[in-house]
Amino acid sequence: QVQLVESGGGLVQPGGSLRLSCAASGSYFSISIMGWYRQAPGKERELVADITRGGSANYADSVKGRFTISRDNAKNTMYLDMNSLKPEDTAVYYCNTYPYIDDYWGQGTQVTVSS
């Protein structure tokens, strides 16, 4: 069974930056496409970015140019560097495989962008 634990969220002012981390247990992480997702209040969960084992990444249009996804396969860890944050980035951020597996959802980490 794979466990995913997100961390790094917090309260930040508009224009600020945060780095999220996703620590994964199990060898599955090393052979999977992984993704960062987010869910804002009253909205459906959406894919923010995904990354292959080799480092090829894709981004949602809303975060392109501001967010960077990366992974360290040796450490079973994935990251999301978020810059130029906007209030509309406020959400709970989750990591999962892509496409996602329902059993792998963790608690997520809250990101709040507000002045």
PDB file of C-alpha atoms in Angstrom:
ATOM      1  CA  GLN A   1       0.000   0.000   0.000  1.00  0.00           C
ATOM      2  CA  VAL A   2       1.280   3.447  -0.917  1.00  0.00           C
ATOM      3  CA  GLN A   3       0.991   6.309   1.537  1.00  0.00           C
ATOM      4  CA  LEU A   4       1.344   9.930   0.493  1.00  0.00           C
ATOM      5  CA  VAL A   5       1.957  12.735   2.963  1.00  0.00           C
ATOM      6  CA  GLU A   6       1.774  16.370   1.900  1.00  0.00           C
ATOM      7  CA  SER A   7       3.406  19.245   3.761  1.00  0.00           C
ATOM      8  CA  GLY A   8       4.541  22.822   3.326  1.00  0.00           C
ATOM      9  CA  GLY A   9       1.280  24.698   3.125  1.00  0.00           C
ATOM     10  CA  GLY A  10       0.493  27.872   5.010  1.00  0.00           C
ATOM     11  CA  LEU A  11      -0.701  31.436   4.870  1.00  0.00           C
ATOM     12  CA  VAL A  12       1.064  33.693   2.389  1.00  0.00           C
ATOM     13  CA  GLN A  13       0.430  37.139   0.979  1.00  0.00           C
ATOM     14  CA  PRO A  14      -0.409  37.633  -2.689  1.00  0.00           C
ATOM     15  CA  GLY A  15       2.768  37.554  -4.727  1.00  0.00           C
ATOM     16  CA  GLY A  16       4.474  35.296  -2.227  1.00  0.00           C
ATOM     17  CA  SER A  17       5.945  31.835  -2.579  1.00  0.00           C
ATOM     18  CA  LEU A  18       5.613  28.408  -0.999  1.00  0.00           C
ATOM     19  CA  ARG A  19       7.170  25.008  -1.542  1.00  0.00           C
ATOM     20  CA  LEU A  20       5.007  21.939  -1.056  1.00  0.00           C
ATOM     21  CA  SER A  21       6.419  18.467  -0.501  1.00  0.00           C
ATOM     22  CA  CYS A  22       4.911  15.039  -1.021  1.00  0.00           C
ATOM     23  CA  ALA A  23       6.606  12.122   0.715  1.00  0.00           C
ATOM     24  CA  ALA A  24       5.693   8.715  -0.654  1.00  0.00           C
ATOM     25  CA  SER A  25       6.213   5.268   0.784  1.00  0.00           C
ATOM     26  CA  GLY A  26       6.634   2.224  -1.416  1.00  0.00           C
ATOM     27  CA  SER A  27       8.450   1.638  -4.683  1.00  0.00           C
ATOM     28  CA  TYR A  28       5.414   2.499  -6.776  1.00  0.00           C
ATOM     29  CA  PHE A  29       6.398   6.151  -6.638  1.00  0.00           C
ATOM     30  CA  SER A  30       9.505   5.521  -8.708  1.00  0.00           C
ATOM     31  CA  ILE A  31       7.625   4.156 -11.710  1.00  0.00           C
ATOM     32  CA  SER A  32       4.565   6.357 -11.758  1.00  0.00           C
ATOM     33  CA  ILE A  33       3.436   9.614 -13.167  1.00  0.00           C
ATOM     34  CA  MET A  34       2.715  11.758 -10.152  1.00  0.00           C
ATOM     35  CA  GLY A  35       0.553  14.796  -9.846  1.00  0.00           C
ATOM     36  CA  TRP A  36      -0.394  17.688  -7.632  1.00  0.00           C
ATOM     37  CA  TYR A  37      -4.097  18.396  -7.287  1.00  0.00           C
ATOM     38  CA  ARG A  38      -6.023  21.078  -5.440  1.00  0.00           C
ATOM     39  CA  GLN A  39      -9.538  21.630  -4.193  1.00  0.00           C
ATOM     40  CA  ALA A  40     -10.869  25.061  -3.389  1.00  0.00           C
ATOM     41  CA  PRO A  41     -13.970  25.560  -1.237  1.00  0.00           C
ATOM     42  CA  GLY A  42     -17.093  24.773  -3.202  1.00  0.00           C
ATOM     43  CA  LYS A  43     -15.159  23.542  -6.214  1.00  0.00           C
ATOM     44  CA  GLU A  44     -14.153  20.185  -7.623  1.00  0.00           C
ATOM     45  CA  ARG A  45     -10.681  18.810  -7.190  1.00  0.00           C
ATOM     46  CA  GLU A  46      -8.475  19.723 -10.142  1.00  0.00           C
ATOM     47  CA  LEU A  47      -5.107  18.656 -11.492  1.00  0.00           C
ATOM     48  CA  VAL A  48      -2.501  21.375 -11.094  1.00  0.00           C
ATOM     49  CA  ALA A  49       0.569  19.679 -12.555  1.00  0.00           C
ATOM     50  CA  ASP A  50       1.945  16.235 -13.297  1.00  0.00           C
ATOM     51  CA  ILE A  51       5.422  14.840 -13.810  1.00  0.00           C
ATOM     52  CA  THR A  52       6.853  11.638 -15.253  1.00  0.00           C
ATOM     53  CA  ARG A  53       9.631   9.618 -13.682  1.00  0.00           C
ATOM     54  CA  GLY A  54      11.995  11.242 -16.176  1.00  0.00           C
ATOM     55  CA  GLY A  55      10.952  14.753 -15.206  1.00  0.00           C
ATOM     56  CA  SER A  56       8.651  15.745 -18.045  1.00  0.00           C
ATOM     57  CA  ALA A  57       5.967  18.023 -16.654  1.00  0.00           C
ATOM     58  CA  ASN A  58       2.596  19.406 -17.614  1.00  0.00           C
ATOM     59  CA  TYR A  59       0.742  22.291 -15.997  1.00  0.00           C
ATOM     60  CA  ALA A  60      -2.761  23.630 -15.809  1.00  0.00           C
ATOM     61  CA  ASP A  61      -3.077  26.896 -17.697  1.00  0.00           C
ATOM     62  CA  SER A  62      -3.936  28.710 -14.476  1.00  0.00           C
ATOM     63  CA  VAL A  63      -0.516  27.980 -12.931  1.00  0.00           C
ATOM     64  CA  LYS A  64       1.734  27.816 -15.969  1.00  0.00           C
ATOM     65  CA  GLY A  65       4.767  30.048 -15.548  1.00  0.00           C
ATOM     66  CA  ARG A  66       4.220  30.383 -11.792  1.00  0.00           C
ATOM     67  CA  PHE A  67       4.408  26.815 -10.448  1.00  0.00           C
ATOM     68  CA  THR A  68       7.175  24.257 -10.933  1.00  0.00           C
ATOM     69  CA  ILE A  69       6.755  20.552 -10.229  1.00  0.00           C
ATOM     70  CA  SER A  70       9.774  18.360  -9.553  1.00  0.00           C
ATOM     71  CA  ARG A  71      10.592  15.004  -8.037  1.00  0.00           C
ATOM     72  CA  ASP A  72      13.489  13.223  -6.389  1.00  0.00           C
ATOM     73  CA  ASN A  73      13.032   9.531  -7.091  1.00  0.00           C
ATOM     74  CA  ALA A  74      15.857   8.542  -4.761  1.00  0.00           C
ATOM     75  CA  LYS A  75      14.046  10.229  -1.891  1.00  0.00           C
ATOM     76  CA  ASN A  76      10.536   9.234  -2.967  1.00  0.00           C
ATOM     77  CA  THR A  77       9.591  12.881  -2.747  1.00  0.00           C
ATOM     78  CA  MET A  78       7.808  15.263  -5.075  1.00  0.00           C
ATOM     79  CA  TYR A  79       7.727  19.038  -4.819  1.00  0.00           C
ATOM     80  CA  LEU A  80       5.637  21.939  -6.008  1.00  0.00           C
ATOM     81  CA  ASP A  81       7.304  25.345  -6.018  1.00  0.00           C
ATOM     82  CA  MET A  82       4.650  28.017  -6.134  1.00  0.00           C
ATOM     83  CA  ASN A  83       5.550  31.609  -6.975  1.00  0.00           C
ATOM     84  CA  SER A  84       3.525  34.768  -7.620  1.00  0.00           C
ATOM     85  CA  LEU A  85       0.694  33.286  -5.615  1.00  0.00           C
ATOM     86  CA  LYS A  86      -2.792  34.678  -6.098  1.00  0.00           C
ATOM     87  CA  PRO A  87      -5.861  34.549  -3.845  1.00  0.00           C
ATOM     88  CA  GLU A  88      -7.433  32.142  -6.333  1.00  0.00           C
ATOM     89  CA  ASP A  89      -4.655  29.652  -5.558  1.00  0.00           C
ATOM     90  CA  THR A  90      -6.181  29.195  -2.113  1.00  0.00           C
ATOM     91  CA  ALA A  91      -7.063  25.513  -1.753  1.00  0.00           C
ATOM     92  CA  VAL A  92      -6.137  22.241  -0.122  1.00  0.00           C
ATOM     93  CA  TYR A  93      -3.309  20.717  -2.163  1.00  0.00           C
ATOM     94  CA  TYR A  94      -2.951  16.958  -2.571  1.00  0.00           C
ATOM     95  CA  CYS A  95      -0.513  14.655  -4.290  1.00  0.00           C
ATOM     96  CA  ASN A  96      -1.446  11.422  -5.993  1.00  0.00           C
ATOM     97  CA  THR A  97      -0.586   9.372  -9.004  1.00  0.00           C
ATOM     98  CA  TYR A  98      -1.802  10.472 -12.424  1.00  0.00           C
ATOM     99  CA  PRO A  99      -4.394   9.412 -13.092  1.00  0.00           C
ATOM    100  CA  TYR A 100      -5.263   9.391  -9.443  1.00  0.00           C
ATOM    101  CA  ILE A 101      -6.031   6.348  -7.328  1.00  0.00           C
ATOM    102  CA  ASP A 102      -8.797   6.932  -4.800  1.00  0.00           C
ATOM    103  CA  ASP A 103      -7.116   4.880  -2.080  1.00  0.00           C
ATOM    104  CA  TYR A 104      -4.020   7.091  -2.205  1.00  0.00           C
ATOM    105  CA  TRP A 105      -5.565  10.425  -1.218  1.00  0.00           C
ATOM    106  CA  GLY A 106      -3.941  11.870   1.886  1.00  0.00           C
ATOM    107  CA  GLN A 107      -4.975  14.693   4.162  1.00  0.00           C
ATOM    108  CA  GLY A 108      -3.586  17.382   1.902  1.00  0.00           C
ATOM    109  CA  THR A 109      -1.979  20.642   2.923  1.00  0.00           C
ATOM    110  CA  GLN A 110      -3.840  23.949   3.133  1.00  0.00           C
ATOM    111  CA  VAL A 111      -2.568  26.906   1.126  1.00  0.00           C
ATOM    112  CA  THR A 112      -4.160  30.258   1.866  1.00  0.00           C
ATOM    113  CA  VAL A 113      -3.231  33.336  -0.145  1.00  0.00           C
ATOM    114  CA  SER A 114      -4.503  36.458   1.539  1.00  0.00           C
ATOM    115  CA  SER A 115      -3.379  39.888   2.636  1.00  0.00           C
TER     116      SER A 115
END
